[in-house]
C-alpha atoms as an extended CHARMM CRD file, in Angstrom:
* protein
*
       177  EXT
         1         1  MET       CA            -33.7080000000      -11.7150000000       37.6230000000  PROA      1               0.0000000000
         2         2  SER       CA            -33.7040000000      -12.0100000000       33.7450000000  PROA      2               0.0000000000
         3         3  ASP       CA            -34.6350000000      -15.3470000000       32.2730000000  PROA      3               0.0000000000
         4         4  GLN       CA            -31.7500000000      -14.8680000000       29.6900000000  PROA      4               0.0000000000
         5         5  HSD       CA            -28.9230000000      -17.5070000000       30.8580000000  PROA      5               0.0000000000
         6         6  SER       CA            -25.1600000000      -15.8000000000       31.5890000000  PROA      6               0.0000000000
         7         7  SER       CA            -24.1780000000      -18.6950000000       28.4190000000  PROA      7               0.0000000000
         8         8  ASP       CA            -26.8310000000      -17.5950000000       26.4390000000  PROA      8               0.0000000000
         9         9  GLN       CA            -24.5270000000      -13.9470000000       25.8770000000  PROA      9               0.0000000000
        10        10  VAL       CA            -23.8540000000      -13.6080000000       22.4410000000  PROA      10              0.0000000000
        11        11  PRO       CA            -20.2970000000      -11.6590000000       22.8630000000  PROA      11              0.0000000000
        12        12  ASP       CA            -19.3600000000       -8.2400000000       20.8040000000  PROA      12              0.0000000000
        13        13  TYR       CA            -17.1350000000       -9.3270000000       17.5490000000  PROA      13              0.0000000000
        14        14  GLY       CA            -13.5080000000       -9.1940000000       18.6830000000  PROA      14              0.0000000000
        15        15  GLN       CA            -14.1260000000      -10.3960000000       22.0270000000  PROA      15              0.0000000000
        16        16  TYR       CA            -12.8080000000      -13.0660000000       23.5010000000  PROA      16              0.0000000000
        17        17  VAL       CA            -14.6930000000      -16.3390000000       24.5830000000  PROA      17              0.0000000000
        18        18  PRO       CA            -12.6640000000      -19.1340000000       26.3710000000  PROA      18              0.0000000000
        19        19  PRO       CA            -14.1540000000      -23.0910000000       24.8780000000  PROA      19              0.0000000000
        20        20  GLY       CA            -17.2290000000      -23.7210000000       27.0240000000  PROA      20              0.0000000000
        21        21  GLY       CA            -16.3780000000      -20.1510000000       29.3870000000  PROA      21              0.0000000000
        22        22  THR       CA            -18.9880000000      -17.0480000000       29.3930000000  PROA      22              0.0000000000
        23        23  PRO       CA            -17.5650000000      -13.8470000000       27.7590000000  PROA      23              0.0000000000
        24        24  GLY       CA            -15.5060000000      -11.7190000000       30.5300000000  PROA      24              0.0000000000
        25        25  SER       CA            -14.8380000000      -15.2570000000       31.9100000000  PROA      25              0.0000000000
        26        26  GLN       CA            -10.8580000000      -14.9200000000       32.7440000000  PROA      26              0.0000000000
        27        27  GLY       CA             -8.9720000000      -18.5440000000       31.8150000000  PROA      27              0.0000000000
        28        28  HSD       CA             -4.9240000000      -19.2660000000       32.5660000000  PROA      28              0.0000000000
        29        29  PRO       CA             -3.1890000000      -20.9200000000       29.3600000000  PROA      29              0.0000000000
        30        30  GLY       CA             -4.0720000000      -25.1680000000       30.0650000000  PROA      30              0.0000000000
        31        31  GLN       CA             -7.8070000000      -24.7730000000       31.4150000000  PROA      31              0.0000000000
        32        32  ASN       CA            -10.8870000000      -24.8220000000       29.9770000000  PROA      32              0.0000000000
        33        33  GLY       CA             -9.3310000000      -26.8510000000       26.9280000000  PROA      33              0.0000000000
        34        34  TYR       CA             -7.4470000000      -24.6470000000       25.2890000000  PROA      34              0.0000000000
        35        35  PRO       CA             -6.0540000000      -25.8500000000       22.1230000000  PROA      35              0.0000000000
        36        36  GLY       CA             -2.3330000000      -27.3280000000       21.6750000000  PROA      36              0.0000000000
        37        37  GLN       CA             -1.5280000000      -26.2870000000       25.3750000000  PROA      37              0.0000000000
        38        38  ALA       CA              0.1310000000      -27.9320000000       28.0900000000  PROA      38              0.0000000000
        39        39  GLY       CA             -2.1880000000      -29.9720000000       30.3260000000  PROA      39              0.0000000000
        40        40  GLY       CA             -5.6570000000      -28.6550000000       27.5710000000  PROA      40              0.0000000000
        41        41  GLN       CA             -7.5550000000      -31.3290000000       26.4970000000  PROA      41              0.0000000000
        42        42  GLN       CA             -8.1650000000      -31.1260000000       23.3480000000  PROA      42              0.0000000000
        43        43  THR       CA            -11.2200000000      -29.6230000000       21.3150000000  PROA      43              0.0000000000
        44        44  GLY       CA            -11.6480000000      -29.9820000000       18.4010000000  PROA      44              0.0000000000
        45        45  GLN       CA            -12.5570000000      -26.3930000000       17.3980000000  PROA      45              0.0000000000
        46        46  GLN       CA            -10.8840000000      -24.2630000000       15.1470000000  PROA      46              0.0000000000
        47        47  GLY       CA            -10.0670000000      -20.2260000000       14.8050000000  PROA      47              0.0000000000
        48        48  GLN       CA            -10.3420000000      -20.3480000000       18.7910000000  PROA      48              0.0000000000
        49        49  TYR       CA             -8.3870000000      -16.6010000000       19.9500000000  PROA      49              0.0000000000
        50        50  PRO       CA             -5.7390000000      -16.5850000000       22.8440000000  PROA      50              0.0000000000
        51        51  PRO       CA             -7.2250000000      -15.8460000000       26.0430000000  PROA      51              0.0000000000
        52        52  PRO       CA             -7.1080000000      -11.7730000000       26.6140000000  PROA      52              0.0000000000
        53        53  GLY       CA             -3.2900000000      -10.1620000000       27.5120000000  PROA      53              0.0000000000
        54        54  GLN       CA             -1.3250000000      -13.5280000000       25.8780000000  PROA      54              0.0000000000
        55        55  PHE       CA             -1.6080000000      -11.1240000000       22.8810000000  PROA      55              0.0000000000
        56        56  GLY       CA             -4.0060000000       -8.8310000000       23.0240000000  PROA      56              0.0000000000
        57        57  GLN       CA             -7.3440000000       -7.8300000000       21.4940000000  PROA      57              0.0000000000
        58        58  TYR       CA             -8.8230000000       -8.9920000000       18.0660000000  PROA      58              0.0000000000
        59        59  PRO       CA             -9.0890000000       -6.4680000000       16.3340000000  PROA      59              0.0000000000
        60        60  PRO       CA             -7.4720000000       -4.1570000000       18.5810000000  PROA      60              0.0000000000
        61        61  GLN       CA             -9.4380000000       -1.6860000000       19.9710000000  PROA      61              0.0000000000
        62        62  GLN       CA             -7.2340000000        1.2230000000       21.0230000000  PROA      62              0.0000000000
        63        63  GLY       CA             -4.5020000000        2.2550000000       18.1030000000  PROA      63              0.0000000000
        64        64  ARG       CA             -6.4220000000        1.7170000000       15.2890000000  PROA      64              0.0000000000
        65        65  PRO       CA             -5.2650000000        3.8060000000       12.2410000000  PROA      65              0.0000000000
        66        66  GLY       CA             -8.2020000000        6.1340000000       11.2740000000  PROA      66              0.0000000000
        67        67  PRO       CA             -8.9030000000        6.9380000000        7.6790000000  PROA      67              0.0000000000
        68        68  ALA       CA             -4.9800000000        8.6920000000        6.2880000000  PROA      68              0.0000000000
        69        69  GLN       CA             -4.9150000000       12.4490000000        6.6620000000  PROA      69              0.0000000000
        70        70  PRO       CA             -4.6570000000       14.6510000000        3.6000000000  PROA      70              0.0000000000
        71        71  LEU       CA             -0.7850000000       15.7650000000        2.5650000000  PROA      71              0.0000000000
        72        72  SER       CA              0.0560000000       19.9390000000        2.9460000000  PROA      72              0.0000000000
        73        73  PRO       CA              0.8910000000       21.8710000000        0.4540000000  PROA      73              0.0000000000
        74        74  ALA       CA              4.5460000000       21.7180000000        0.4170000000  PROA      74              0.0000000000
        75        75  ASP       CA              3.6440000000       17.5970000000        0.7220000000  PROA      75              0.0000000000
        76        76  THR       CA              1.6950000000       16.6310000000       -1.8870000000  PROA      76              0.0000000000
        77        77  ARG       CA              4.4320000000       19.5330000000       -4.3450000000  PROA      77              0.0000000000
        78        78  THR       CA              7.0330000000       17.1820000000       -3.0410000000  PROA      78              0.0000000000
        79        79  TRP       CA              6.1110000000       14.3770000000       -3.6720000000  PROA      79              0.0000000000
        80        80  ALA       CA              4.3380000000       14.8470000000       -6.9880000000  PROA      80              0.0000000000
        81        81  SER       CA              7.3750000000       16.2300000000       -8.6010000000  PROA      81              0.0000000000
        82        82  LEU       CA              9.6900000000       13.4250000000       -6.8270000000  PROA      82              0.0000000000
        83        83  SER       CA              7.3060000000       11.2580000000       -8.4810000000  PROA      83              0.0000000000
        84        84  HSD       CA              8.3900000000       11.6770000000      -11.4770000000  PROA      84              0.0000000000
        85        85  LEU       CA             12.0100000000       13.0470000000      -10.9200000000  PROA      85              0.0000000000
        86        86  LEU       CA             12.7170000000        9.6830000000       -9.5400000000  PROA      86              0.0000000000
        87        87  GLY       CA             10.3790000000        7.7350000000      -12.5720000000  PROA      87              0.0000000000
        88        88  GLY       CA             13.5920000000        8.9400000000      -14.6920000000  PROA      88              0.0000000000
        89        89  ILE       CA             16.5520000000        7.8120000000      -12.4330000000  PROA      89              0.0000000000
        90        90  LEU       CA             14.8320000000        4.9980000000      -11.0150000000  PROA      90              0.0000000000
        91        91  GLY       CA             12.3070000000        3.5030000000      -13.4240000000  PROA      91              0.0000000000
        92        92  PHE       CA              8.3550000000        3.4430000000      -12.4020000000  PROA      92              0.0000000000
        93        93  LEU       CA              9.3070000000        1.4180000000       -9.7150000000  PROA      93              0.0000000000
        94        94  ALA       CA              9.4140000000        4.5640000000       -7.5460000000  PROA      94              0.0000000000
        95        95  PRO       CA              6.4300000000        6.6330000000       -8.9470000000  PROA      95              0.0000000000
        96        96  LEU       CA              4.6050000000        2.9430000000       -8.0610000000  PROA      96              0.0000000000
        97        97  VAL       CA              5.6010000000        3.4810000000       -4.7660000000  PROA      97              0.0000000000
        98        98  ILE       CA              4.8260000000        6.9500000000       -4.2030000000  PROA      98              0.0000000000
        99        99  TRP       CA              1.9330000000        6.6220000000       -5.7230000000  PROA      99              0.0000000000
       100       100  LEU       CA              0.4340000000        4.2300000000       -3.9130000000  PROA      100             0.0000000000
       101       101  VAL       CA              1.7500000000        5.0710000000       -0.4950000000  PROA      101             0.0000000000
       102       102  PHE       CA             -0.4400000000        8.4670000000       -0.8930000000  PROA      102             0.0000000000
       103       103  ARG       CA             -2.2910000000        8.2850000000       -3.6250000000  PROA      103             0.0000000000
       104       104  GLU       CA             -5.3900000000        8.6680000000       -1.0080000000  PROA      104             0.0000000000
       105       105  ARG       CA             -4.1950000000       12.0430000000        0.3820000000  PROA      105             0.0000000000
       106       106  SER       CA             -3.5590000000       13.5710000000       -2.0870000000  PROA      106             0.0000000000
       107       107  TYR       CA             -5.4350000000       13.7080000000       -5.9280000000  PROA      107             0.0000000000
       108       108  VAL       CA             -2.2600000000       15.9550000000       -7.2390000000  PROA      108             0.0000000000
       109       109  VAL       CA             -0.1190000000       13.8620000000       -6.2610000000  PROA      109             0.0000000000
       110       110  ASP       CA             -2.7030000000       11.1040000000       -7.6490000000  PROA      110             0.0000000000
       111       111  GLY       CA             -3.1340000000       12.0980000000      -10.8180000000  PROA      111             0.0000000000
       112       112  GLU       CA              1.1540000000       13.0600000000      -10.6860000000  PROA      112             0.0000000000
       113       113  ALA       CA              2.6210000000        9.3510000000       -9.6020000000  PROA      113             0.0000000000
       114       114  LYS       CA             -0.0030000000        8.2150000000      -12.1850000000  PROA      114             0.0000000000
       115       115  LYS       CA              1.8040000000       10.0490000000      -15.4470000000  PROA      115             0.0000000000
       116       116  ALA       CA              4.9580000000        9.3930000000      -14.2470000000  PROA      116             0.0000000000
       117       117  LEU       CA              4.5880000000        5.7110000000      -13.5210000000  PROA      117             0.0000000000
       118       118  ASN       CA              2.4690000000        5.1960000000      -16.9790000000  PROA      118             0.0000000000
       119       119  PHE       CA              5.2540000000        6.5290000000      -18.4020000000  PROA      119             0.0000000000
       120       120  GLN       CA              8.3010000000        4.7570000000      -16.9260000000  PROA      120             0.0000000000
       121       121  ILE       CA              5.8930000000        1.5030000000      -17.3830000000  PROA      121             0.0000000000
       122       122  LEU       CA              6.0420000000        2.1260000000      -21.1850000000  PROA      122             0.0000000000
       123       123  VAL       CA              9.3740000000        2.8650000000      -21.0340000000  PROA      123             0.0000000000
       124       124  ALA       CA              9.9960000000       -0.5290000000      -19.0210000000  PROA      124             0.0000000000
       125       125  ILE       CA              8.6620000000       -2.5980000000      -22.1830000000  PROA      125             0.0000000000
       126       126  VAL       CA              9.8820000000       -0.4440000000      -24.9500000000  PROA      126             0.0000000000
       127       127  LEU       CA             13.4490000000       -1.2970000000      -22.6930000000  PROA      127             0.0000000000
       128       128  VAL       CA             12.8940000000       -5.4010000000      -22.2960000000  PROA      128             0.0000000000
       129       129  GLY       CA             11.8900000000       -4.9400000000      -27.2430000000  PROA      129             0.0000000000
       130       130  ALA       CA             15.1710000000       -3.3990000000      -28.0890000000  PROA      130             0.0000000000
       131       131  ASN       CA             16.5890000000       -6.1150000000      -26.2010000000  PROA      131             0.0000000000
       132       132  LEU       CA             14.3380000000       -8.7170000000      -27.0620000000  PROA      132             0.0000000000
       133       133  VAL       CA             15.0880000000       -7.7130000000      -30.7280000000  PROA      133             0.0000000000
       134       134  LEU       CA             17.4540000000       -5.5860000000      -31.8480000000  PROA      134             0.0000000000
       135       135  PRO       CA             20.8540000000       -6.3710000000      -31.7950000000  PROA      135             0.0000000000
       136       136  GLY       CA             23.9100000000       -5.4030000000      -29.7980000000  PROA      136             0.0000000000
       137       137  PHE       CA             25.4670000000       -2.1920000000      -30.3850000000  PROA      137             0.0000000000
       138       138  ILE       CA             21.1180000000       -0.7680000000      -32.2190000000  PROA      138             0.0000000000
       139       139  GLU       CA             20.4910000000       -2.1400000000      -29.0860000000  PROA      139             0.0000000000
       140       140  GLY       CA             22.5700000000       -0.5460000000      -26.7780000000  PROA      140             0.0000000000
       141       141  LEU       CA             21.7690000000        3.0240000000      -29.3090000000  PROA      141             0.0000000000
       142       142  VAL       CA             18.3330000000        2.7010000000      -28.6300000000  PROA      142             0.0000000000
       143       143  VAL       CA             18.4400000000        1.2200000000      -24.8330000000  PROA      143             0.0000000000
       144       144  PHE       CA             20.7100000000        5.4050000000      -23.6600000000  PROA      144             0.0000000000
       145       145  GLY       CA             18.3580000000        7.5300000000      -25.9730000000  PROA      145             0.0000000000
       146       146  VAL       CA             15.2340000000        5.7350000000      -24.2210000000  PROA      146             0.0000000000
       147       147  TRP       CA             16.8700000000        5.8040000000      -20.6170000000  PROA      147             0.0000000000
       148       148  VAL       CA             18.5770000000        9.2030000000      -21.9250000000  PROA      148             0.0000000000
       149       149  THR       CA             14.7970000000       10.8170000000      -23.0180000000  PROA      149             0.0000000000
       150       150  SER       CA             13.5290000000        9.4610000000      -19.2160000000  PROA      150             0.0000000000
       151       151  LEU       CA             15.7410000000       11.1180000000      -16.9840000000  PROA      151             0.0000000000
       152       152  VAL       CA             15.2550000000       14.8200000000      -19.5750000000  PROA      152             0.0000000000
       153       153  PHE       CA             11.2950000000       14.2380000000      -19.0460000000  PROA      153             0.0000000000
       154       154  GLY       CA             11.7980000000       13.3030000000      -15.5680000000  PROA      154             0.0000000000
       155       155  VAL       CA             13.6450000000       16.0660000000      -14.4150000000  PROA      155             0.0000000000
       156       156  LEU       CA             11.8490000000       19.2380000000      -16.5680000000  PROA      156             0.0000000000
       157       157  ASN       CA              8.7430000000       17.7270000000      -15.2150000000  PROA      157             0.0000000000
       158       158  PHE       CA             10.0670000000       17.2450000000      -11.5580000000  PROA      158             0.0000000000
       159       159  GLN       CA             10.2870000000       21.6750000000      -12.0860000000  PROA      159             0.0000000000
       160       160  ALA       CA              6.6060000000       21.7460000000      -13.9910000000  PROA      160             0.0000000000
       161       161  VAL       CA              5.2490000000       20.3810000000      -11.0850000000  PROA      161             0.0000000000
       162       162  GLY       CA              8.0560000000       22.4270000000       -8.6350000000  PROA      162             0.0000000000
       163       163  LYS       CA              6.1330000000       26.1350000000      -10.0840000000  PROA      163             0.0000000000
       164       164  GLY       CA              3.0160000000       24.9090000000      -10.6720000000  PROA      164             0.0000000000
       165       165  GLN       CA              2.4170000000       24.0180000000      -14.4300000000  PROA      165             0.0000000000
       166       166  THR       CA              1.4420000000       21.0640000000      -15.8920000000  PROA      166             0.0000000000
       167       167  THR       CA              3.5640000000       18.6170000000      -16.7040000000  PROA      167             0.0000000000
       168       168  ARG       CA              3.7800000000       16.2720000000      -20.3400000000  PROA      168             0.0000000000
       169       169  TYR       CA              5.0320000000       13.7580000000      -21.9760000000  PROA      169             0.0000000000
       170       170  PRO       CA              5.7600000000       12.2970000000      -25.1160000000  PROA      170             0.0000000000
       171       171  VAL       CA              3.6250000000        9.3630000000      -25.5450000000  PROA      171             0.0000000000
       172       172  ASP       CA              0.8330000000        9.2020000000      -22.9820000000  PROA      172             0.0000000000
       173       173  VAL       CA             -0.4660000000        5.9130000000      -22.6980000000  PROA      173             0.0000000000
       174       174  ARG       CA             -2.9090000000        5.1910000000      -19.5790000000  PROA      174             0.0000000000
       175       175  ILE       CA             -1.7850000000        1.5820000000      -18.8250000000  PROA      175             0.0000000000
       176       176  VAL       CA             -3.1180000000        2.4450000000      -14.9760000000  PROA      176             0.0000000000
       177       177  LYS       CA             -5.9430000000        4.2810000000      -14.5130000000  PROA      177             0.0000000000
């Protein structure tokens, strides 16, 4: 006995309302003028959602991931140390991936992966510069020396994180802050 007509109701966010229908009314493809469906009329409206059950609800109401769970102390130590070791072996991509994946789950991994990432970005810049500027044999020596230095500091910092000690690189340039 309300003055409000059922078509005057405003649907909740994410609730599907078929064109010309009311919230909660059921429709099938090809009926009620679903655009692009055989037998349906083109209504000219953009951004309509598919009928319920065809592609699920938008946005998903169940199974929505919550905030990321913090890492355990063992996982924190593992990922923080691997950011240094894999950075020394593979370059800046490994610490970048570790930092992007785990930065919100552990402030220790965030800090250690950033240290490794900043050093490896600097190493990559030096390697590109050596390739562009230096002649053949000297270029090879510089590239080999920089790679060995990167590997040695990656291993040393891997061991330091494993023991719970502070890590240090010979050059601390903060590219990623």
